[in-house]
Short mmCIF file of C-alpha atoms in Angstrom, two decimals:
data_model
loop_
_atom_site.label_atom_id
_atom_site.label_comp_id
_atom_site.label_asym_id
_atom_site.label_seq_id
_atom_site.Cartn_x
_atom_site.Cartn_y
_atom_site.Cartn_z
CA UNK A 1 17.97 -0.62 -29.35
CA UNK A 2 15.92 2.40 -30.54
CA UNK A 3 13.68 4.79 -28.51
CA UNK A 4 10.24 6.23 -29.24
CA UNK A 5 9.45 9.66 -27.82
CA UNK A 6 6.07 9.90 -26.14
CA UNK A 7 4.39 13.03 -24.70
CA UNK A 8 5.11 13.56 -21.02
CA UNK A 9 3.16 11.34 -18.69
CA UNK A 10 3.32 8.97 -15.76
CA UNK A 11 5.28 5.81 -16.64
CA UNK A 12 6.38 4.83 -13.15
CA UNK A 13 4.98 1.38 -12.96
CA UNK A 14 4.22 -1.01 -11.21
CA UNK A 15 2.69 0.60 -8.24
CA UNK A 16 0.88 -0.68 -5.13
CA UNK A 17 -2.92 -0.75 -5.54
CA UNK A 18 -4.21 0.29 -2.17
CA UNK A 19 -7.61 0.84 -0.64
CA UNK A 20 -7.71 4.07 1.31
CA UNK A 21 -10.45 4.20 3.97
CA UNK A 22 -11.74 7.39 5.45
CA UNK A 23 -14.50 8.84 7.50
CA UNK A 24 -15.57 12.28 8.82
CA UNK A 25 -18.12 13.76 11.32
CA UNK A 26 -21.65 13.35 9.90
CA UNK A 27 -20.41 11.14 6.99
CA UNK A 28 -20.54 7.43 6.25
CA UNK A 29 -17.18 5.52 6.12
CA UNK A 30 -15.88 5.19 2.60
CA UNK A 31 -13.13 3.44 0.64
CA UNK A 32 -11.30 4.77 -2.39
CA UNK A 33 -8.78 2.93 -4.42
CA UNK A 34 -5.54 4.72 -5.03
CA UNK A 35 -2.35 3.95 -6.99
CA UNK A 36 -0.79 7.38 -6.57
CA UNK A 37 0.81 6.68 -3.25
CA UNK A 38 4.23 6.02 -1.70
CA UNK A 39 6.91 6.67 0.85
CA UNK A 40 8.32 10.24 1.15
CA UNK A 41 10.31 10.07 4.42
CA UNK A 42 11.65 7.39 6.79
CA UNK A 43 12.12 9.51 9.93
CA UNK A 44 9.63 10.77 10.70
CA UNK A 45 7.60 8.16 8.73
CA UNK A 46 5.58 10.09 6.13
CA UNK A 47 3.60 9.08 3.11
CA UNK A 48 1.22 10.60 0.62
CA UNK A 49 -1.83 9.98 -1.54
CA UNK A 50 -2.94 12.06 -4.54
CA UNK A 51 -6.63 12.47 -5.24
CA UNK A 52 -8.82 14.37 -7.70
CA UNK A 53 -10.84 17.03 -5.82
CA UNK A 54 -13.94 15.73 -7.50
CA UNK A 55 -13.74 12.36 -5.69
CA UNK A 56 -16.17 11.75 -2.86
CA UNK A 57 -13.40 10.84 -0.45
CA UNK A 58 -11.50 14.06 -1.02
CA UNK A 59 -13.63 16.32 1.16
CA UNK A 60 -13.95 13.71 3.87
CA UNK A 61 -10.15 13.40 4.20
CA UNK A 62 -9.86 17.20 4.00
CA UNK A 63 -12.45 17.60 6.74
CA UNK A 64 -11.18 14.92 9.19
CA UNK A 65 -7.42 15.10 8.32
CA UNK A 66 -7.24 11.39 8.51
CA UNK A 67 -7.00 8.33 6.28
CA UNK A 68 -5.80 4.76 6.37
CA UNK A 69 -3.74 3.10 3.59
CA UNK A 70 -4.87 -0.55 3.50
CA UNK A 71 -2.46 -2.85 1.58
CA UNK A 72 -4.27 -5.26 -0.79
CA UNK A 73 -3.72 -8.78 -1.92
CA UNK A 74 -4.72 -10.92 -4.95
CA UNK A 75 -7.64 -12.13 -2.89
CA UNK A 76 -8.81 -8.60 -2.50
CA UNK A 77 -8.42 -7.74 -6.15
CA UNK A 78 -12.11 -7.55 -7.00
CA UNK A 79 -12.94 -5.41 -4.01
CA UNK A 80 -9.99 -3.15 -4.81
CA UNK A 81 -11.23 -2.64 -8.31
CA UNK A 82 -14.86 -2.11 -7.25
CA UNK A 83 -13.84 0.66 -4.81
CA UNK A 84 -11.96 2.37 -7.58
CA UNK A 85 -14.83 2.52 -10.15
CA UNK A 86 -17.90 3.03 -7.93
CA UNK A 87 -18.62 6.17 -5.84
CA UNK A 88 -19.34 6.31 -2.21
CA UNK A 89 -21.94 8.94 -3.02
CA UNK A 90 -24.14 6.20 -4.45
CA UNK A 91 -23.56 3.20 -2.19
CA UNK A 92 -21.96 1.83 0.89
CA UNK A 93 -18.75 0.23 -0.25
CA UNK A 94 -18.10 -1.61 2.92
CA UNK A 95 -21.51 -3.25 2.58
CA UNK A 96 -21.26 -3.97 -1.16
CA UNK A 97 -17.74 -5.53 -0.91
CA UNK A 98 -18.34 -7.39 2.36
CA UNK A 99 -15.26 -5.71 3.89
CA UNK A 100 -15.20 -4.94 7.59
CA UNK A 101 -14.61 -1.43 8.98
CA UNK A 102 -12.83 -1.35 12.36
CA UNK A 103 -11.39 1.57 14.24
CA UNK A 104 -7.76 1.78 15.56
CA UNK A 105 -6.14 4.98 16.93
CA UNK A 106 -7.75 7.51 14.55
CA UNK A 107 -10.89 9.39 15.51
CA UNK A 108 -12.76 9.05 12.23
CA UNK A 109 -10.97 6.91 9.60
CA UNK A 110 -11.51 3.13 9.94
CA UNK A 111 -9.21 0.51 8.75
CA UNK A 112 -10.14 -2.58 6.64
CA UNK A 113 -9.88 -5.71 8.76
CA UNK A 114 -9.30 -7.97 5.79
CA UNK A 115 -6.21 -6.11 4.78
CA UNK A 116 -2.85 -7.62 5.93
CA UNK A 117 -1.41 -4.11 6.75
CA UNK A 118 -3.25 -0.94 7.69
CA UNK A 119 -1.26 2.30 7.76
CA UNK A 120 -3.01 4.97 9.88
CA UNK A 121 -2.21 8.53 8.79
CA UNK A 122 -2.79 12.12 9.74
CA UNK A 123 -2.70 14.81 7.10
CA UNK A 124 -0.05 17.47 7.48
CA UNK A 125 -0.39 19.35 4.17
CA UNK A 126 -2.61 19.38 1.07
CA UNK A 127 -0.79 20.60 -2.09
CA UNK A 128 -2.85 21.44 -5.23
CA UNK A 129 -0.86 20.12 -8.23
CA UNK A 130 -3.29 20.13 -11.16
CA UNK A 131 -5.57 17.26 -11.88
CA UNK A 132 -4.67 15.76 -8.42
CA UNK A 133 -4.00 17.28 -5.05
CA UNK A 134 -1.38 15.60 -2.81
CA UNK A 135 -2.13 14.78 0.82
CA UNK A 136 1.15 14.65 2.68
CA UNK A 137 0.68 12.75 5.87
CA UNK A 138 2.50 11.40 8.95
CA UNK A 139 2.16 7.68 9.73
CA UNK A 140 0.88 7.48 13.32
CA UNK A 141 0.30 3.76 13.59
CA UNK A 142 0.68 0.39 11.80
CA UNK A 143 -1.60 -2.54 12.24
CA UNK A 144 -0.34 -5.90 10.90
CA UNK A 145 -2.01 -9.22 10.58
CA UNK A 146 -0.16 -11.56 13.04
CA UNK A 147 -0.74 -14.47 10.65
CA UNK A 148 2.21 -13.33 8.71
CA UNK A 149 4.65 -12.63 11.62
CA UNK A 150 7.60 -14.94 11.74
CA UNK A 151 9.37 -16.19 14.90
CA UNK A 152 12.22 -13.72 14.44
CA UNK A 153 9.78 -10.78 14.42
CA UNK A 154 9.90 -10.24 10.66
CA UNK A 155 6.61 -9.52 8.92
CA UNK A 156 6.42 -11.67 5.80
CA UNK A 157 4.55 -9.34 3.47
CA UNK A 158 5.40 -11.44 0.48
CA UNK A 159 3.35 -14.26 1.90
CA UNK A 160 0.18 -12.05 1.65
CA UNK A 161 0.48 -12.16 -2.24
CA UNK A 162 0.50 -8.44 -2.62
CA UNK A 163 -1.52 -6.81 -5.39
CA UNK A 164 0.19 -4.42 -7.76
CA UNK A 165 -1.16 -2.11 -10.54
CA UNK A 166 0.53 -1.43 -13.88
CA UNK A 167 -0.98 0.28 -16.96
CA UNK A 168 -4.53 -0.45 -16.02
CA UNK A 169 -3.95 -4.04 -14.99
CA UNK A 170 -3.77 -5.86 -11.63
CA UNK A 171 -0.94 -8.30 -11.04
CA UNK A 172 0.21 -10.70 -8.34
CA UNK A 173 3.81 -10.33 -7.25
CA UNK A 174 6.31 -12.85 -8.67
CA UNK A 175 9.19 -14.76 -7.20
CA UNK A 176 11.97 -13.01 -5.36
CA UNK A 177 15.17 -12.56 -7.36
CA UNK A 178 17.33 -10.73 -4.82
CA UNK A 179 17.31 -8.65 -1.66
CA UNK A 180 18.59 -5.19 -0.84
CA UNK A 181 22.39 -5.00 -1.25
CA UNK A 182 22.69 -8.48 -2.95
CA UNK A 183 24.59 -6.95 -5.86
CA UNK A 184 27.57 -6.15 -3.72
CA UNK A 185 27.27 -8.79 -1.10
CA UNK A 186 30.37 -10.98 -0.82
CA UNK A 187 29.88 -14.62 -1.46
CA UNK A 188 30.16 -16.90 1.46
CA UNK A 189 33.21 -19.20 1.26
CA UNK A 190 32.41 -22.85 1.35
CA UNK A 191 33.76 -24.52 4.44
CA UNK A 192 36.20 -27.19 3.85
CA UNK A 193 35.26 -30.58 5.12
CA UNK A 194 37.56 -31.78 7.80
CA UNK A 195 39.47 -34.86 6.74
CA UNK A 196 38.49 -37.90 8.66
CA UNK A 197 41.03 -38.82 11.27
CA UNK A 198 42.87 -42.00 10.83
CA UNK A 199 42.44 -44.58 13.50
#
């Protein structure tokens, strides 16, 4: 196998394609599609999004210190793309996409009702990095669609058909091929059948 050297760039794919909703005093609620997002700490639960300062949502999040990461699904793919290519300066994205803005625990940022999981966040730090600035935030609340809650209390995210982004394309998730730790998990021994007793 040979390798080809490319100029430095972002090649960490696939990524979640999420819709980030935001609001601020005196501003109309808005949605921006983001792929530069992820987990940065478990305890306390912290996440981040990276935005270009030129984006309409940037100053709203900077002003309010709040945003909501709304996980997306294959069913929400068209709305997700629309919110990434149109600007909230020109139109009301909630109205254009038919999505529903509802409020949870945050003062300004709404969540998207149609999303299976809404992650409410408060900004702790804004770090200028270059083309993008990173909003480091603490997760303050999670809202989950009870349709996907199983009897044992597990949230079956895979049943929502999560949307992922890779090199400019949107994809549905495929079949599960393993679970955390399966590579070292000991195989269960087959139980021997008890021999039938002679009468």
